[in-house]
PDB file of C-alpha atoms in Angstrom:
ATOM      1  CA  UNK U   1     -12.485   2.676  -9.077  1.00 81.00           C
ATOM      2  CA  UNK U   2      -9.536   0.501  -9.127  1.00 81.00           C
ATOM      3  CA  UNK U   3     -11.788  -2.488 -10.119  1.00 92.00           C
ATOM      4  CA  UNK U   4     -11.059  -4.316  -6.326  1.00 97.00           C
ATOM      5  CA  UNK U   5     -13.955  -5.173  -4.748  1.00 97.00           C
ATOM      6  CA  UNK U   6     -13.535  -6.249  -0.878  1.00 98.00           C
ATOM      7  CA  UNK U   7     -16.620  -6.830   1.444  1.00 97.00           C
ATOM      8  CA  UNK U   8     -17.834  -6.102   3.947  1.00 97.00           C
ATOM      9  CA  UNK U   9     -16.969  -2.734   4.428  1.00 97.00           C
ATOM     10  CA  UNK U  10     -16.836  -3.327   8.556  1.00 97.00           C
ATOM     11  CA  UNK U  11     -16.911  -5.689  10.792  1.00 97.00           C
ATOM     12  CA  UNK U  12     -17.311  -5.379  14.620  1.00 97.00           C
ATOM     13  CA  UNK U  13     -16.959  -8.676  16.418  1.00 97.00           C
ATOM     14  CA  UNK U  14     -15.910 -10.081  19.743  1.00 97.00           C
ATOM     15  CA  UNK U  15     -12.468 -11.143  21.050  1.00 97.00           C
ATOM     16  CA  UNK U  16     -11.898 -15.114  20.221  1.00 97.00           C
ATOM     17  CA  UNK U  17     -14.433 -14.899  17.332  1.00 97.00           C
ATOM     18  CA  UNK U  18     -13.287 -16.221  13.817  1.00 98.00           C
ATOM     19  CA  UNK U  19     -14.286 -14.099  10.392  1.00 98.00           C
ATOM     20  CA  UNK U  20     -13.500 -13.852   6.855  1.00 98.00           C
ATOM     21  CA  UNK U  21     -12.617 -11.082   4.766  1.00 98.00           C
ATOM     22  CA  UNK U  22     -13.427 -11.332   0.614  1.00 98.00           C
ATOM     23  CA  UNK U  23     -11.604  -9.509  -2.231  1.00 98.00           C
ATOM     24  CA  UNK U  24     -12.164  -9.676  -5.924  1.00 97.00           C
ATOM     25  CA  UNK U  25      -9.077  -8.913  -7.581  1.00 97.00           C
ATOM     26  CA  UNK U  26      -9.256  -6.280 -10.964  1.00 96.00           C
ATOM     27  CA  UNK U  27     -10.520  -8.644 -14.533  1.00 94.00           C
ATOM     28  CA  UNK U  28      -7.620 -10.134 -15.345  1.00 90.00           C
ATOM     29  CA  UNK U  29      -5.141  -9.567 -12.644  1.00 94.00           C
ATOM     30  CA  UNK U  30      -3.514 -12.897 -11.324  1.00 93.00           C
ATOM     31  CA  UNK U  31      -1.903 -11.731  -8.353  1.00 93.00           C
ATOM     32  CA  UNK U  32      -3.879 -10.507  -4.846  1.00 96.00           C
ATOM     33  CA  UNK U  33      -2.256  -9.400  -1.912  1.00 96.00           C
ATOM     34  CA  UNK U  34      -3.438  -8.614   1.798  1.00 97.00           C
ATOM     35  CA  UNK U  35      -2.119  -5.810   3.923  1.00 97.00           C
ATOM     36  CA  UNK U  36      -2.460  -4.703   7.432  1.00 96.00           C
ATOM     37  CA  UNK U  37      -3.138  -0.864   8.163  1.00 94.00           C
ATOM     38  CA  UNK U  38      -3.316  -0.778  12.127  1.00 90.00           C
ATOM     39  CA  UNK U  39      -3.455   2.735  13.660  1.00 81.00           C
ATOM     40  CA  UNK U  40      -1.055   5.329  12.775  1.00 72.00           C
ATOM     41  CA  UNK U  41       1.067   2.431  10.630  1.00 79.00           C
ATOM     42  CA  UNK U  42       1.886   2.105   7.447  1.00 84.00           C
ATOM     43  CA  UNK U  43       0.240  -0.913   5.290  1.00 92.00           C
ATOM     44  CA  UNK U  44       2.013  -4.353   6.570  1.00 94.00           C
ATOM     45  CA  UNK U  45       1.991  -6.927   4.074  1.00 94.00           C
ATOM     46  CA  UNK U  46       0.664 -10.022   5.247  1.00 96.00           C
ATOM     47  CA  UNK U  47       0.493 -12.350   1.978  1.00 96.00           C
ATOM     48  CA  UNK U  48       0.654 -13.041  -1.676  1.00 94.00           C
ATOM     49  CA  UNK U  49      -1.014 -15.100  -3.901  1.00 94.00           C
ATOM     50  CA  UNK U  50      -0.644 -15.461  -7.859  1.00 93.00           C
ATOM     51  CA  UNK U  51      -2.906 -17.732  -9.639  1.00 93.00           C
ATOM     52  CA  UNK U  52      -4.341 -19.988  -6.814  1.00 94.00           C
ATOM     53  CA  UNK U  53      -0.785 -20.758  -5.132  1.00 94.00           C
ATOM     54  CA  UNK U  54       0.886 -18.673  -2.204  1.00 94.00           C
ATOM     55  CA  UNK U  55       3.354 -16.881  -3.893  1.00 92.00           C
ATOM     56  CA  UNK U  56       4.817 -15.158  -0.916  1.00 91.00           C
ATOM     57  CA  UNK U  57       4.449 -14.590   2.851  1.00 93.00           C
ATOM     58  CA  UNK U  58       5.180 -11.350   5.215  1.00 92.00           C
ATOM     59  CA  UNK U  59       4.027 -10.763   8.795  1.00 84.00           C
ATOM     60  CA  UNK U  60       0.867 -13.207   9.379  1.00 93.00           C
ATOM     61  CA  UNK U  61       0.362 -14.408  12.706  1.00 94.00           C
ATOM     62  CA  UNK U  62      -0.539 -18.172  12.913  1.00 95.00           C
ATOM     63  CA  UNK U  63      -3.871 -17.602  13.673  1.00 96.00           C
ATOM     64  CA  UNK U  64      -4.484 -15.967  10.196  1.00 97.00           C
ATOM     65  CA  UNK U  65      -4.990 -17.379   7.052  1.00 96.00           C
ATOM     66  CA  UNK U  66      -6.108 -17.050   3.259  1.00 97.00           C
ATOM     67  CA  UNK U  67      -6.623 -18.679   0.010  1.00 97.00           C
ATOM     68  CA  UNK U  68      -7.111 -17.696  -3.901  1.00 97.00           C
ATOM     69  CA  UNK U  69     -10.035 -19.481  -5.535  1.00 96.00           C
ATOM     70  CA  UNK U  70     -10.107 -20.676  -9.200  1.00 95.00           C
ATOM     71  CA  UNK U  71     -11.976 -17.734 -10.087  1.00 95.00           C
ATOM     72  CA  UNK U  72      -9.045 -15.858  -8.595  1.00 95.00           C
ATOM     73  CA  UNK U  73     -11.049 -14.018  -5.295  1.00 96.00           C
ATOM     74  CA  UNK U  74      -9.471 -14.371  -2.248  1.00 98.00           C
ATOM     75  CA  UNK U  75     -10.343 -14.733   1.008  1.00 98.00           C
ATOM     76  CA  UNK U  76      -8.571 -14.100   4.306  1.00 98.00           C
ATOM     77  CA  UNK U  77      -9.381 -15.859   7.417  1.00 98.00           C
ATOM     78  CA  UNK U  78      -8.952 -14.237  10.880  1.00 98.00           C
ATOM     79  CA  UNK U  79      -9.323 -16.433  14.286  1.00 97.00           C
ATOM     80  CA  UNK U  80      -9.084 -16.332  17.600  1.00 97.00           C
ATOM     81  CA  UNK U  81      -9.424 -12.820  17.328  1.00 97.00           C
ATOM     82  CA  UNK U  82      -7.788 -10.349  19.869  1.00 97.00           C
ATOM     83  CA  UNK U  83      -8.346  -6.494  20.285  1.00 96.00           C
ATOM     84  CA  UNK U  84      -5.097  -5.899  18.380  1.00 94.00           C
ATOM     85  CA  UNK U  85      -6.291  -7.049  15.133  1.00 96.00           C
ATOM     86  CA  UNK U  86      -8.485  -4.368  14.707  1.00 96.00           C
ATOM     87  CA  UNK U  87      -7.420  -2.676  11.820  1.00 96.00           C
ATOM     88  CA  UNK U  88      -8.141  -1.803   8.250  1.00 96.00           C
ATOM     89  CA  UNK U  89      -7.557  -4.946   5.775  1.00 98.00           C
ATOM     90  CA  UNK U  90      -6.635  -4.108   2.318  1.00 97.00           C
ATOM     91  CA  UNK U  91      -6.695  -6.673  -0.722  1.00 97.00           C
ATOM     92  CA  UNK U  92      -4.820  -5.681  -3.550  1.00 96.00           C
ATOM     93  CA  UNK U  93      -4.582  -6.963  -7.005  1.00 96.00           C
ATOM     94  CA  UNK U  94      -1.912  -7.006  -9.992  1.00 92.00           C
ATOM     95  CA  UNK U  95      -1.878  -8.404 -13.323  1.00 86.00           C
ATOM     96  CA  UNK U  96       1.674  -9.606 -12.444  1.00 79.00           C
ATOM     97  CA  UNK U  97       5.310  -8.670 -11.630  1.00 74.00           C
ATOM     98  CA  UNK U  98       6.677  -4.996 -12.264  1.00 75.00           C
ATOM     99  CA  UNK U  99       3.098  -4.440 -12.566  1.00 82.00           C
ATOM    100  CA  UNK U 100       1.237  -1.027  -9.589  1.00 87.00           C
ATOM    101  CA  UNK U 101      -1.187  -2.739  -7.200  1.00 92.00           C
ATOM    102  CA  UNK U 102      -4.620  -1.976  -7.473  1.00 94.00           C
ATOM    103  CA  UNK U 103      -5.879  -1.454  -3.690  1.00 96.00           C
ATOM    104  CA  UNK U 104      -9.587  -1.735  -2.967  1.00 97.00           C
ATOM    105  CA  UNK U 105     -11.563   0.462  -0.429  1.00 96.00           C
ATOM    106  CA  UNK U 106     -10.479  -1.840   2.404  1.00 97.00           C
ATOM    107  CA  UNK U 107     -12.182  -3.866   5.392  1.00 98.00           C
ATOM    108  CA  UNK U 108     -12.389  -2.274   8.607  1.00 97.00           C
ATOM    109  CA  UNK U 109     -12.595  -4.861  11.636  1.00 97.00           C
ATOM    110  CA  UNK U 110     -13.049  -3.557  14.823  1.00 97.00           C
ATOM    111  CA  UNK U 111     -12.667  -6.353  17.468  1.00 97.00           C
ATOM    112  CA  UNK U 112     -14.195  -5.338  20.694  1.00 96.00           C
TER     113      UNK U 112
ATOM    114  CA  UNK B   1      12.441  -2.296  11.702  1.00 71.00           C
ATOM    115  CA  UNK B   2      11.031   0.305   9.521  1.00 84.00           C
ATOM    116  CA  UNK B   3      13.048  -0.426   6.069  1.00 92.00           C
ATOM    117  CA  UNK B   4      11.058   2.672   4.420  1.00 95.00           C
ATOM    118  CA  UNK B   5      10.546   5.594   6.531  1.00 96.00           C
ATOM    119  CA  UNK B   6       8.800   8.714   6.325  1.00 96.00           C
ATOM    120  CA  UNK B   7       9.373  11.049   8.702  1.00 92.00           C
ATOM    121  CA  UNK B   8       7.143  13.900   8.521  1.00 95.00           C
ATOM    122  CA  UNK B   9       3.484  12.641   9.115  1.00 94.00           C
ATOM    123  CA  UNK B  10       2.083  15.610   8.008  1.00 96.00           C
ATOM    124  CA  UNK B  11       2.982  18.885   5.562  1.00 97.00           C
ATOM    125  CA  UNK B  12       0.655  22.059   5.199  1.00 98.00           C
ATOM    126  CA  UNK B  13       1.589  23.668   2.048  1.00 98.00           C
ATOM    127  CA  UNK B  14      -0.492  26.826  -0.055  1.00 98.00           C
ATOM    128  CA  UNK B  15      -2.045  26.415  -2.531  1.00 97.00           C
ATOM    129  CA  UNK B  16      -0.021  26.651  -6.570  1.00 97.00           C
ATOM    130  CA  UNK B  17       3.388  26.516  -4.209  1.00 98.00           C
ATOM    131  CA  UNK B  18       5.319  23.418  -4.495  1.00 98.00           C
ATOM    132  CA  UNK B  19       4.530  20.188  -2.161  1.00 98.00           C
ATOM    133  CA  UNK B  20       8.055  17.888  -1.812  1.00 98.00           C
ATOM    134  CA  UNK B  21       7.328  14.453   0.244  1.00 98.00           C
ATOM    135  CA  UNK B  22      10.324  13.287   1.713  1.00 98.00           C
ATOM    136  CA  UNK B  23      10.902   9.333   2.085  1.00 98.00           C
ATOM    137  CA  UNK B  24      14.228   7.398   2.873  1.00 98.00           C
ATOM    138  CA  UNK B  25      14.655   3.613   3.020  1.00 97.00           C
ATOM    139  CA  UNK B  26      17.661   1.602   4.707  1.00 96.00           C
ATOM    140  CA  UNK B  27      17.571  -1.761   2.294  1.00 93.00           C
ATOM    141  CA  UNK B  28      20.020  -0.827  -0.915  1.00 92.00           C
ATOM    142  CA  UNK B  29      18.655  -3.750  -2.166  1.00 91.00           C
ATOM    143  CA  UNK B  30      15.432  -1.954  -2.963  1.00 92.00           C
ATOM    144  CA  UNK B  31      15.520  -0.894  -6.653  1.00 90.00           C
ATOM    145  CA  UNK B  32      11.611   0.155  -7.430  1.00 91.00           C
ATOM    146  CA  UNK B  33      10.249   2.935  -5.674  1.00 94.00           C
ATOM    147  CA  UNK B  34       6.607   4.349  -5.875  1.00 95.00           C
ATOM    148  CA  UNK B  35       3.828   6.900  -4.604  1.00 97.00           C
ATOM    149  CA  UNK B  36       0.781   6.154  -3.470  1.00 97.00           C
ATOM    150  CA  UNK B  37      -1.977   8.657  -2.706  1.00 97.00           C
ATOM    151  CA  UNK B  38      -4.813   7.695  -0.167  1.00 95.00           C
ATOM    152  CA  UNK B  39      -7.969   9.647   0.597  1.00 95.00           C
ATOM    153  CA  UNK B  40     -10.292   8.715   3.432  1.00 92.00           C
ATOM    154  CA  UNK B  41     -12.539   6.088   3.454  1.00 89.00           C
ATOM    155  CA  UNK B  42     -10.428   4.580   0.036  1.00 93.00           C
ATOM    156  CA  UNK B  43      -8.121   2.642  -0.938  1.00 95.00           C
ATOM    157  CA  UNK B  44      -4.179   3.863  -1.625  1.00 96.00           C
ATOM    158  CA  UNK B  45      -3.907   4.560  -5.311  1.00 96.00           C
ATOM    159  CA  UNK B  46      -0.809   4.459  -7.430  1.00 94.00           C
ATOM    160  CA  UNK B  47       0.754   7.696  -8.378  1.00 96.00           C
ATOM    161  CA  UNK B  48       4.048   7.563 -10.159  1.00 96.00           C
ATOM    162  CA  UNK B  49       6.868   4.884  -9.841  1.00 94.00           C
ATOM    163  CA  UNK B  50      10.965   5.180 -10.483  1.00 95.00           C
ATOM    164  CA  UNK B  51      13.041   2.005 -11.235  1.00 92.00           C
ATOM    165  CA  UNK B  52      16.625   2.613  -9.406  1.00 91.00           C
ATOM    166  CA  UNK B  53      18.567   3.237 -12.859  1.00 92.00           C
ATOM    167  CA  UNK B  54      16.632   6.274 -12.934  1.00 94.00           C
ATOM    168  CA  UNK B  55      17.004   9.503 -11.013  1.00 95.00           C
ATOM    169  CA  UNK B  56      13.950  11.200 -11.954  1.00 97.00           C
ATOM    170  CA  UNK B  57      10.653  10.426 -13.160  1.00 97.00           C
ATOM    171  CA  UNK B  58       8.389  12.956 -14.017  1.00 97.00           C
ATOM    172  CA  UNK B  59       3.882  12.684 -15.060  1.00 97.00           C
ATOM    173  CA  UNK B  60       2.423  16.043 -15.156  1.00 97.00           C
ATOM    174  CA  UNK B  61       2.168  17.869 -12.349  1.00 98.00           C
ATOM    175  CA  UNK B  62       4.007  14.914  -9.929  1.00 98.00           C
ATOM    176  CA  UNK B  63       7.836  14.037 -10.247  1.00 98.00           C
ATOM    177  CA  UNK B  64       9.749  11.493  -8.134  1.00 98.00           C
ATOM    178  CA  UNK B  65      13.373  12.474  -7.895  1.00 98.00           C
ATOM    179  CA  UNK B  66      15.819   9.007  -6.672  1.00 97.00           C
ATOM    180  CA  UNK B  67      19.319   9.581  -4.691  1.00 97.00           C
ATOM    181  CA  UNK B  68      20.637   5.874  -4.424  1.00 95.00           C
ATOM    182  CA  UNK B  69      23.567   7.521  -2.612  1.00 95.00           C
ATOM    183  CA  UNK B  70      21.480   8.970   0.431  1.00 96.00           C
ATOM    184  CA  UNK B  71      18.919   6.446   0.432  1.00 96.00           C
ATOM    185  CA  UNK B  72      16.631   8.733  -0.348  1.00 97.00           C
ATOM    186  CA  UNK B  73      13.490   9.629  -2.773  1.00 97.00           C
ATOM    187  CA  UNK B  74      11.350  12.934  -2.836  1.00 98.00           C
ATOM    188  CA  UNK B  75       7.756  13.866  -4.571  1.00 98.00           C
ATOM    189  CA  UNK B  76       7.549  17.001  -5.800  1.00 98.00           C
ATOM    190  CA  UNK B  77       4.003  18.274  -6.894  1.00 98.00           C
ATOM    191  CA  UNK B  78       3.641  21.280  -8.697  1.00 97.00           C
ATOM    192  CA  UNK B  79       1.459  23.339  -8.444  1.00 98.00           C
ATOM    193  CA  UNK B  80      -0.328  22.279  -5.596  1.00 98.00           C
ATOM    194  CA  UNK B  81      -3.897  21.995  -5.742  1.00 97.00           C
ATOM    195  CA  UNK B  82      -6.885  21.492  -2.663  1.00 96.00           C
ATOM    196  CA  UNK B  83      -7.525  17.874  -4.329  1.00 96.00           C
ATOM    197  CA  UNK B  84      -3.922  16.697  -3.767  1.00 98.00           C
ATOM    198  CA  UNK B  85      -4.861  17.077   0.291  1.00 98.00           C
ATOM    199  CA  UNK B  86      -4.396  13.135   1.065  1.00 97.00           C
ATOM    200  CA  UNK B  87      -2.146  10.747   3.145  1.00 96.00           C
ATOM    201  CA  UNK B  88       0.487   9.735   0.587  1.00 98.00           C
ATOM    202  CA  UNK B  89       2.568   6.421   1.200  1.00 97.00           C
ATOM    203  CA  UNK B  90       6.055   5.784  -0.006  1.00 97.00           C
ATOM    204  CA  UNK B  91       6.723   2.068  -1.259  1.00 95.00           C
ATOM    205  CA  UNK B  92       9.673   0.248  -2.295  1.00 94.00           C
ATOM    206  CA  UNK B  93      10.402  -3.379  -3.744  1.00 91.00           C
ATOM    207  CA  UNK B  94      13.234  -5.509  -4.583  1.00 86.00           C
ATOM    208  CA  UNK B  95      13.930  -7.218  -7.831  1.00 72.00           C
ATOM    209  CA  UNK B  96      12.130  -4.156 -10.034  1.00 61.00           C
ATOM    210  CA  UNK B  97       8.876  -4.887  -8.582  1.00 59.00           C
ATOM    211  CA  UNK B  98       9.103  -9.069  -8.346  1.00 65.00           C
ATOM    212  CA  UNK B  99       8.016  -8.554  -4.063  1.00 78.00           C
ATOM    213  CA  UNK B 100       5.741  -7.514  -2.527  1.00 87.00           C
ATOM    214  CA  UNK B 101       5.451  -3.668  -1.756  1.00 91.00           C
ATOM    215  CA  UNK B 102       7.380  -2.380   1.329  1.00 93.00           C
ATOM    216  CA  UNK B 103       5.189   0.973   2.491  1.00 94.00           C
ATOM    217  CA  UNK B 104       6.311   3.912   5.015  1.00 95.00           C
ATOM    218  CA  UNK B 105       3.536   4.908   7.748  1.00 94.00           C
ATOM    219  CA  UNK B 106       2.706   8.014   5.243  1.00 95.00           C
ATOM    220  CA  UNK B 107       2.491  11.634   5.318  1.00 96.00           C
ATOM    221  CA  UNK B 108      -0.686  13.669   5.416  1.00 96.00           C
ATOM    222  CA  UNK B 109      -0.628  16.533   2.842  1.00 98.00           C
ATOM    223  CA  UNK B 110      -3.173  19.092   3.010  1.00 98.00           C
ATOM    224  CA  UNK B 111      -3.111  21.785   0.875  1.00 98.00           C
ATOM    225  CA  UNK B 112      -4.307  25.352   1.793  1.00 96.00           C
ATOM    226  CA  UNK B 113      -6.857  27.326  -0.762  1.00 91.00           C
TER     227      UNK B 113
END
């Protein structure tokens, strides 16, 4: 158990809809990362937060947004969903720089 | 443009033999490299890392080798065990880990008993 909790585990929704994925980092970890894994793809970095502030941005679409709350949990919001957004979304946390990331078990999103 | 490449999608090895997983990168500014292991329905778990100031790092049955001039790293597992069967991801970072990790697509290792 990595200590990173992601909910829900599975999500099935229709095109055009909006969903929210939730992540609780390991106790004491200030950094939260979001990654997307599509079929046959590696993990694509979306966005990082550190202690409530956006730290780095990767290949995140404008339809997607995220935030980290004062209790350090994070939410990834995906809107105007398209079929191509179907993927595994992973959250990871770390105590800070130069520390390996610890991943949650992911949320599998299916857009129909 | 893929900056971290794992050109072998899969690898099959006999139990007890050596498993060698390879990874190439294109960005010469990467200076921190990691390997993650992933079982089905679980998130990736950290395995071993290496800084660019080293060319080898060992942890039990796992050894990572880094060849900076070739922009190549490899993970050796000796001896391989059936429980090592998983997808292995290579990842790289700039500035000694101060930037988000860039991952390869992974190699599926099957260790046959």
